[in-house]
Amino acid sequence: MWKKTFHTVSLILLLLIASPFMVTGESTVEVMALSGTTGLSLVKLLEEQPTIYPGVTFNYTVLKSPDQISAKIISGEADIAAVPTNLASILYNRGIPLQLAAITNWGVMYVVGSASTISSWQDLKGQEIGVTGKGSTPDLLFRYFLTANGIDPEEDVTIRYYASPAELTQLVIADKVRLATLPEPWVTEALSRNLSLTVLLDYQQTWQQLEQR
């Protein structure tokens, strides 16, 4: 159960909203993505705006919050949407007819900081860590990894939640947050702007070790 669930929530999905658009004559397809990691897979499309199908116009929209993209999906304004899997699951279980089109991103989450004494998940005991979005994919995985390594997320660490990776990254760069879970591309930005920062723990390596994948 854990293995199946967390393999799913680790990924970012490209969804096809199942009120299918018909390619008849001149058509328009609305493609939407969350800003940041979720939208990385669409960068080339956003920049080049290629012709994908003759006579069909693809419009690309990048939204800043899960609430915004959820509203677009629910209202039927989005034909295709790139979203985290936990959001897709929530919408699907609410009866929104979604279809999985592709898994687009994997391998983007890390614990970063300037604490050279942190080399294992056990070393996080007693520490304060910044995490984005309570109940989000990073939060769910972070708690899972702590628990799997014998650390109680409620008792053994202090988790501080922040609204977005962009906000948390700036605080990490300014040394106002000592430890944080961050996705790419913010990991690269943080490390390039504060040379005392390093990648301390790798979500992907931890997942492979725990699940033997």
PDB file of C-alpha atoms in Angstrom:
ATOM      1  CA  MET A   1       0.000   0.000   0.000  1.00  0.00           C
ATOM      2  CA  TRP A   2       2.696   2.498   1.045  1.00  0.00           C
ATOM      3  CA  LYS A   3       4.872   1.517  -1.894  1.00  0.00           C
ATOM      4  CA  LYS A   4       2.090   1.956  -4.420  1.00  0.00           C
ATOM      5  CA  THR A   5       0.795   5.182  -2.904  1.00  0.00           C
ATOM      6  CA  PHE A   6       4.114   6.966  -2.611  1.00  0.00           C
ATOM      7  CA  HIS A   7       5.365   5.848  -6.000  1.00  0.00           C
ATOM      8  CA  THR A   8       2.281   7.599  -7.338  1.00  0.00           C
ATOM      9  CA  VAL A   9       2.513  10.830  -5.353  1.00  0.00           C
ATOM     10  CA  SER A  10       6.178  11.237  -6.232  1.00  0.00           C
ATOM     11  CA  LEU A  11       5.344  12.004  -9.813  1.00  0.00           C
ATOM     12  CA  ILE A  12       3.971  14.898 -11.759  1.00  0.00           C
ATOM     13  CA  LEU A  13       1.176  14.124 -14.152  1.00  0.00           C
ATOM     14  CA  LEU A  14       0.026  15.406 -17.471  1.00  0.00           C
ATOM     15  CA  LEU A  15      -3.734  15.007 -17.437  1.00  0.00           C
ATOM     16  CA  LEU A  16      -6.215  14.870 -20.258  1.00  0.00           C
ATOM     17  CA  ILE A  17      -9.547  16.207 -19.099  1.00  0.00           C
ATOM     18  CA  ALA A  18     -12.031  13.629 -20.243  1.00  0.00           C
ATOM     19  CA  SER A  19     -14.487  15.935 -21.935  1.00  0.00           C
ATOM     20  CA  PRO A  20     -12.437  15.402 -25.093  1.00  0.00           C
ATOM     21  CA  PHE A  21     -11.904  18.169 -27.584  1.00  0.00           C
ATOM     22  CA  MET A  22     -12.777  17.173 -31.127  1.00  0.00           C
ATOM     23  CA  VAL A  23     -10.235  17.921 -33.791  1.00  0.00           C
ATOM     24  CA  THR A  24     -12.636  19.127 -36.434  1.00  0.00           C
ATOM     25  CA  GLY A  25     -11.674  22.059 -38.566  1.00  0.00           C
ATOM     26  CA  GLU A  26     -10.197  24.979 -36.654  1.00  0.00           C
ATOM     27  CA  SER A  27      -9.884  23.981 -33.003  1.00  0.00           C
ATOM     28  CA  THR A  28      -8.281  25.397 -29.873  1.00  0.00           C
ATOM     29  CA  VAL A  29      -6.758  23.332 -27.081  1.00  0.00           C
ATOM     30  CA  GLU A  30      -6.120  24.935 -23.686  1.00  0.00           C
ATOM     31  CA  VAL A  31      -2.985  23.564 -22.003  1.00  0.00           C
ATOM     32  CA  MET A  32      -2.356  24.647 -18.413  1.00  0.00           C
ATOM     33  CA  ALA A  33       0.408  24.034 -15.882  1.00  0.00           C
ATOM     34  CA  LEU A  34       1.488  25.141 -12.437  1.00  0.00           C
ATOM     35  CA  SER A  35       4.498  27.414 -12.338  1.00  0.00           C
ATOM     36  CA  GLY A  36       7.766  25.917 -11.161  1.00  0.00           C
ATOM     37  CA  THR A  37       8.643  22.236 -11.146  1.00  0.00           C
ATOM     38  CA  THR A  38       5.295  21.063 -12.483  1.00  0.00           C
ATOM     39  CA  GLY A  39       5.638  23.187 -15.599  1.00  0.00           C
ATOM     40  CA  LEU A  40       9.255  22.288 -16.384  1.00  0.00           C
ATOM     41  CA  SER A  41       8.236  19.621 -18.873  1.00  0.00           C
ATOM     42  CA  LEU A  42       6.337  22.224 -20.907  1.00  0.00           C
ATOM     43  CA  VAL A  43       9.149  24.780 -21.162  1.00  0.00           C
ATOM     44  CA  LYS A  44      10.084  23.873 -24.743  1.00  0.00           C
ATOM     45  CA  LEU A  45       6.455  24.043 -25.850  1.00  0.00           C
ATOM     46  CA  LEU A  46       5.972  27.376 -24.084  1.00  0.00           C
ATOM     47  CA  GLU A  47       9.055  28.861 -25.729  1.00  0.00           C
ATOM     48  CA  GLU A  48       8.638  27.518 -29.259  1.00  0.00           C
ATOM     49  CA  GLN A  49       4.843  27.213 -29.598  1.00  0.00           C
ATOM     50  CA  PRO A  50       5.200  24.524 -32.309  1.00  0.00           C
ATOM     51  CA  THR A  51       2.448  23.354 -34.620  1.00  0.00           C
ATOM     52  CA  ILE A  52       1.439  20.035 -33.111  1.00  0.00           C
ATOM     53  CA  TYR A  53      -1.572  19.251 -35.273  1.00  0.00           C
ATOM     54  CA  PRO A  54      -2.631  21.034 -38.476  1.00  0.00           C
ATOM     55  CA  GLY A  55      -5.524  23.407 -37.921  1.00  0.00           C
ATOM     56  CA  VAL A  56      -5.352  23.153 -34.136  1.00  0.00           C
ATOM     57  CA  THR A  57      -4.167  26.039 -31.956  1.00  0.00           C
ATOM     58  CA  PHE A  58      -2.606  25.172 -28.608  1.00  0.00           C
ATOM     59  CA  ASN A  59      -2.822  27.915 -25.990  1.00  0.00           C
ATOM     60  CA  TYR A  60      -0.475  27.611 -23.001  1.00  0.00           C
ATOM     61  CA  THR A  61      -1.219  29.112 -19.597  1.00  0.00           C
ATOM     62  CA  VAL A  62       0.971  28.963 -16.486  1.00  0.00           C
ATOM     63  CA  LEU A  63      -0.869  29.386 -13.189  1.00  0.00           C
ATOM     64  CA  LYS A  64       0.663  30.249  -9.835  1.00  0.00           C
ATOM     65  CA  SER A  65      -1.393  28.198  -7.384  1.00  0.00           C
ATOM     66  CA  PRO A  66      -3.100  24.777  -7.143  1.00  0.00           C
ATOM     67  CA  ASP A  67      -6.397  26.542  -6.435  1.00  0.00           C
ATOM     68  CA  GLN A  68      -6.185  28.419  -9.724  1.00  0.00           C
ATOM     69  CA  ILE A  69      -5.486  25.375 -11.862  1.00  0.00           C
ATOM     70  CA  SER A  70      -8.095  23.322  -9.966  1.00  0.00           C
ATOM     71  CA  ALA A  71     -10.722  25.931 -10.798  1.00  0.00           C
ATOM     72  CA  LYS A  72      -9.761  25.822 -14.482  1.00  0.00           C
ATOM     73  CA  ILE A  73      -9.988  22.029 -14.561  1.00  0.00           C
ATOM     74  CA  ILE A  74     -13.309  21.908 -12.702  1.00  0.00           C
ATOM     75  CA  SER A  75     -14.849  24.565 -14.942  1.00  0.00           C
ATOM     76  CA  GLY A  76     -13.750  22.737 -18.073  1.00  0.00           C
ATOM     77  CA  GLU A  77     -11.522  25.581 -19.248  1.00  0.00           C
ATOM     78  CA  ALA A  78      -8.453  23.314 -19.291  1.00  0.00           C
ATOM     79  CA  ASP A  79      -8.253  20.574 -21.916  1.00  0.00           C
ATOM     80  CA  ILE A  80      -4.820  19.418 -20.756  1.00  0.00           C
ATOM     81  CA  ALA A  81      -3.209  20.157 -17.392  1.00  0.00           C
ATOM     82  CA  ALA A  82       0.140  19.395 -15.763  1.00  0.00           C
ATOM     83  CA  VAL A  83      -0.430  18.934 -12.030  1.00  0.00           C
ATOM     84  CA  PRO A  84       1.059  17.077  -9.032  1.00  0.00           C
ATOM     85  CA  THR A  85      -0.452  13.648  -8.506  1.00  0.00           C
ATOM     86  CA  ASN A  86      -1.950  14.426  -5.115  1.00  0.00           C
ATOM     87  CA  LEU A  87      -3.977  17.240  -6.718  1.00  0.00           C
ATOM     88  CA  ALA A  88      -5.034  14.961  -9.569  1.00  0.00           C
ATOM     89  CA  SER A  89      -6.169  12.353  -7.042  1.00  0.00           C
ATOM     90  CA  ILE A  90      -8.224  14.898  -5.109  1.00  0.00           C
ATOM     91  CA  LEU A  91      -9.974  16.114  -8.258  1.00  0.00           C
ATOM     92  CA  TYR A  92     -10.594  12.605  -9.569  1.00  0.00           C
ATOM     93  CA  ASN A  93     -12.120  11.498  -6.267  1.00  0.00           C
ATOM     94  CA  ARG A  94     -14.417  14.517  -6.432  1.00  0.00           C
ATOM     95  CA  GLY A  95     -15.838  13.150  -9.664  1.00  0.00           C
ATOM     96  CA  ILE A  96     -13.886  15.248 -12.158  1.00  0.00           C
ATOM     97  CA  PRO A  97     -13.409  13.039 -15.265  1.00  0.00           C
ATOM     98  CA  LEU A  98      -9.622  13.046 -15.645  1.00  0.00           C
ATOM     99  CA  GLN A  99      -7.432  10.717 -17.676  1.00  0.00           C
ATOM    100  CA  LEU A 100      -3.709  10.192 -17.186  1.00  0.00           C
ATOM    101  CA  ALA A 101      -1.871  11.179 -20.361  1.00  0.00           C
ATOM    102  CA  ALA A 102       1.757  11.081 -19.199  1.00  0.00           C
ATOM    103  CA  ILE A 103       4.123  11.161 -16.241  1.00  0.00           C
ATOM    104  CA  THR A 104       6.357  14.128 -16.907  1.00  0.00           C
ATOM    105  CA  ASN A 105       8.711  14.761 -13.974  1.00  0.00           C
ATOM    106  CA  TRP A 106      10.647  12.576 -11.552  1.00  0.00           C
ATOM    107  CA  GLY A 107      13.784  13.200  -9.565  1.00  0.00           C
ATOM    108  CA  VAL A 108      13.530  16.826  -8.513  1.00  0.00           C
ATOM    109  CA  MET A 109      13.298  16.892  -4.695  1.00  0.00           C
ATOM    110  CA  TYR A 110      16.129  17.438  -2.209  1.00  0.00           C
ATOM    111  CA  VAL A 111      16.881  18.584   1.326  1.00  0.00           C
ATOM    112  CA  VAL A 112      19.290  21.522   1.135  1.00  0.00           C
ATOM    113  CA  GLY A 113      21.014  23.638   3.744  1.00  0.00           C
ATOM    114  CA  SER A 114      24.251  24.816   5.263  1.00  0.00           C
ATOM    115  CA  ALA A 115      24.326  22.219   8.055  1.00  0.00           C
ATOM    116  CA  SER A 116      27.401  20.106   7.327  1.00  0.00           C
ATOM    117  CA  THR A 117      26.494  17.741  10.173  1.00  0.00           C
ATOM    118  CA  ILE A 118      23.433  16.454   8.280  1.00  0.00           C
ATOM    119  CA  SER A 119      24.323  13.348   6.293  1.00  0.00           C
ATOM    120  CA  SER A 120      21.363  11.063   7.017  1.00  0.00           C
ATOM    121  CA  TRP A 121      17.662  11.324   7.772  1.00  0.00           C
ATOM    122  CA  GLN A 122      18.384  10.404  11.389  1.00  0.00           C
ATOM    123  CA  ASP A 123      20.504  13.557  11.657  1.00  0.00           C
ATOM    124  CA  LEU A 124      17.350  15.640  11.187  1.00  0.00           C
ATOM    125  CA  LYS A 125      16.122  14.709  14.668  1.00  0.00           C
ATOM    126  CA  GLY A 126      15.738  17.866  16.736  1.00  0.00           C
ATOM    127  CA  GLN A 127      16.075  20.106  13.678  1.00  0.00           C
ATOM    128  CA  GLU A 128      13.724  22.696  12.167  1.00  0.00           C
ATOM    129  CA  ILE A 129      13.019  22.224   8.458  1.00  0.00           C
ATOM    130  CA  GLY A 130      11.187  24.396   5.953  1.00  0.00           C
ATOM    131  CA  VAL A 131       8.677  22.600   3.719  1.00  0.00           C
ATOM    132  CA  THR A 132       6.313  23.990   1.095  1.00  0.00           C
ATOM    133  CA  GLY A 133       2.603  23.265   1.309  1.00  0.00           C
ATOM    134  CA  LYS A 134       1.143  21.184   4.120  1.00  0.00           C
ATOM    135  CA  GLY A 135      -0.261  18.017   2.576  1.00  0.00           C
ATOM    136  CA  SER A 136       1.625  18.591  -0.672  1.00  0.00           C
ATOM    137  CA  THR A 137       3.768  15.957  -2.380  1.00  0.00           C
ATOM    138  CA  PRO A 138       7.012  17.259  -0.803  1.00  0.00           C
ATOM    139  CA  ASP A 139       5.378  17.222   2.631  1.00  0.00           C
ATOM    140  CA  LEU A 140       3.929  13.716   2.248  1.00  0.00           C
ATOM    141  CA  LEU A 141       7.230  12.274   1.092  1.00  0.00           C
ATOM    142  CA  PHE A 142       9.228  14.142   3.723  1.00  0.00           C
ATOM    143  CA  ARG A 143       7.046  12.716   6.482  1.00  0.00           C
ATOM    144  CA  TYR A 144       7.228   9.251   4.960  1.00  0.00           C
ATOM    145  CA  PHE A 145      11.036   9.326   4.837  1.00  0.00           C
ATOM    146  CA  LEU A 146      11.252  10.564   8.424  1.00  0.00           C
ATOM    147  CA  THR A 147       8.938   7.833   9.675  1.00  0.00           C
ATOM    148  CA  ALA A 148      10.780   5.156   7.701  1.00  0.00           C
ATOM    149  CA  ASN A 149      13.992   6.262   9.398  1.00  0.00           C
ATOM    150  CA  GLY A 150      12.558   6.106  12.901  1.00  0.00           C
ATOM    151  CA  ILE A 151      11.769   9.803  13.310  1.00  0.00           C
ATOM    152  CA  ASP A 152       8.334  11.009  14.421  1.00  0.00           C
ATOM    153  CA  PRO A 153       7.406  14.015  12.217  1.00  0.00           C
ATOM    154  CA  GLU A 154       5.218  15.417  14.982  1.00  0.00           C
ATOM    155  CA  GLU A 155       7.562  14.944  17.928  1.00  0.00           C
ATOM    156  CA  ASP A 156      11.163  14.694  16.729  1.00  0.00           C
ATOM    157  CA  VAL A 157      11.406  17.580  14.248  1.00  0.00           C
ATOM    158  CA  THR A 158       9.853  21.008  13.773  1.00  0.00           C
ATOM    159  CA  ILE A 159       8.320  21.464  10.329  1.00  0.00           C
ATOM    160  CA  ARG A 160       7.698  25.039   9.200  1.00  0.00           C
ATOM    161  CA  TYR A 161       5.393  25.424   6.222  1.00  0.00           C
ATOM    162  CA  TYR A 162       5.801  28.023   3.498  1.00  0.00           C
ATOM    163  CA  ALA A 163       3.431  29.032   0.725  1.00  0.00           C
ATOM    164  CA  SER A 164       5.719  28.367  -2.232  1.00  0.00           C
ATOM    165  CA  PRO A 165       9.175  27.080  -3.206  1.00  0.00           C
ATOM    166  CA  ALA A 166      10.044  30.562  -4.471  1.00  0.00           C
ATOM    167  CA  GLU A 167       9.406  32.090  -1.031  1.00  0.00           C
ATOM    168  CA  LEU A 168      11.292  29.354   0.809  1.00  0.00           C
ATOM    169  CA  THR A 169      14.235  29.553  -1.590  1.00  0.00           C
ATOM    170  CA  GLN A 170      14.764  33.249  -0.900  1.00  0.00           C
ATOM    171  CA  LEU A 171      14.803  32.596   2.852  1.00  0.00           C
ATOM    172  CA  VAL A 172      17.303  29.765   2.410  1.00  0.00           C
ATOM    173  CA  ILE A 173      19.558  31.962   0.265  1.00  0.00           C
ATOM    174  CA  ALA A 174      19.427  34.677   2.931  1.00  0.00           C
ATOM    175  CA  ASP A 175      20.321  32.120   5.647  1.00  0.00           C
ATOM    176  CA  LYS A 176      16.995  32.763   7.376  1.00  0.00           C
ATOM    177  CA  VAL A 177      16.048  29.098   6.974  1.00  0.00           C
ATOM    178  CA  ARG A 178      18.833  26.626   7.754  1.00  0.00           C
ATOM    179  CA  LEU A 179      17.269  23.455   6.325  1.00  0.00           C
ATOM    180  CA  ALA A 180      14.623  23.092   3.634  1.00  0.00           C
ATOM    181  CA  THR A 181      13.070  20.637   1.209  1.00  0.00           C
ATOM    182  CA  LEU A 182      13.164  22.157  -2.268  1.00  0.00           C
ATOM    183  CA  PRO A 183      12.512  21.011  -5.833  1.00  0.00           C
ATOM    184  CA  GLU A 184      14.380  21.957  -8.948  1.00  0.00           C
ATOM    185  CA  PRO A 185      14.869  24.536 -10.392  1.00  0.00           C
ATOM    186  CA  TRP A 186      15.015  26.252  -6.984  1.00  0.00           C
ATOM    187  CA  VAL A 187      17.739  23.928  -5.698  1.00  0.00           C
ATOM    188  CA  THR A 188      20.066  25.081  -8.458  1.00  0.00           C
ATOM    189  CA  GLU A 189      19.136  28.718  -7.873  1.00  0.00           C
ATOM    190  CA  ALA A 190      19.765  28.465  -4.126  1.00  0.00           C
ATOM    191  CA  LEU A 191      23.136  26.731  -4.514  1.00  0.00           C
ATOM    192  CA  SER A 192      24.322  29.209  -7.138  1.00  0.00           C
ATOM    193  CA  ARG A 193      23.415  32.236  -5.021  1.00  0.00           C
ATOM    194  CA  ASN A 194      24.653  31.000  -1.641  1.00  0.00           C
ATOM    195  CA  LEU A 195      27.851  28.981  -1.887  1.00  0.00           C
ATOM    196  CA  SER A 196      27.573  27.731   1.700  1.00  0.00           C
ATOM    197  CA  LEU A 197      24.530  25.660   0.734  1.00  0.00           C
ATOM    198  CA  THR A 198      24.740  22.025  -0.328  1.00  0.00           C
ATOM    199  CA  VAL A 199      22.401  19.166  -1.159  1.00  0.00           C
ATOM    200  CA  LEU A 200      22.184  17.196   2.077  1.00  0.00           C
ATOM    201  CA  LEU A 201      19.644  14.491   1.282  1.00  0.00           C
ATOM    202  CA  ASP A 202      18.301  13.165  -2.008  1.00  0.00           C
ATOM    203  CA  TYR A 203      14.632  12.138  -2.158  1.00  0.00           C
ATOM    204  CA  GLN A 204      15.280   9.894  -5.156  1.00  0.00           C
ATOM    205  CA  GLN A 205      18.121   7.936  -3.540  1.00  0.00           C
ATOM    206  CA  THR A 206      16.094   7.558  -0.350  1.00  0.00           C
ATOM    207  CA  TRP A 207      13.111   6.265  -2.302  1.00  0.00           C
ATOM    208  CA  GLN A 208      15.245   3.687  -4.086  1.00  0.00           C
ATOM    209  CA  GLN A 209      16.782   2.541  -0.810  1.00  0.00           C
ATOM    210  CA  LEU A 210      13.434   2.188   0.940  1.00  0.00           C
ATOM    211  CA  GLU A 211      11.483   0.668  -1.918  1.00  0.00           C
ATOM    212  CA  GLN A 212      14.358  -1.187  -3.615  1.00  0.00           C
ATOM    213  CA  ARG A 213      13.560   0.354  -6.982  1.00  0.00           C
TER     214      ARG A 213
END
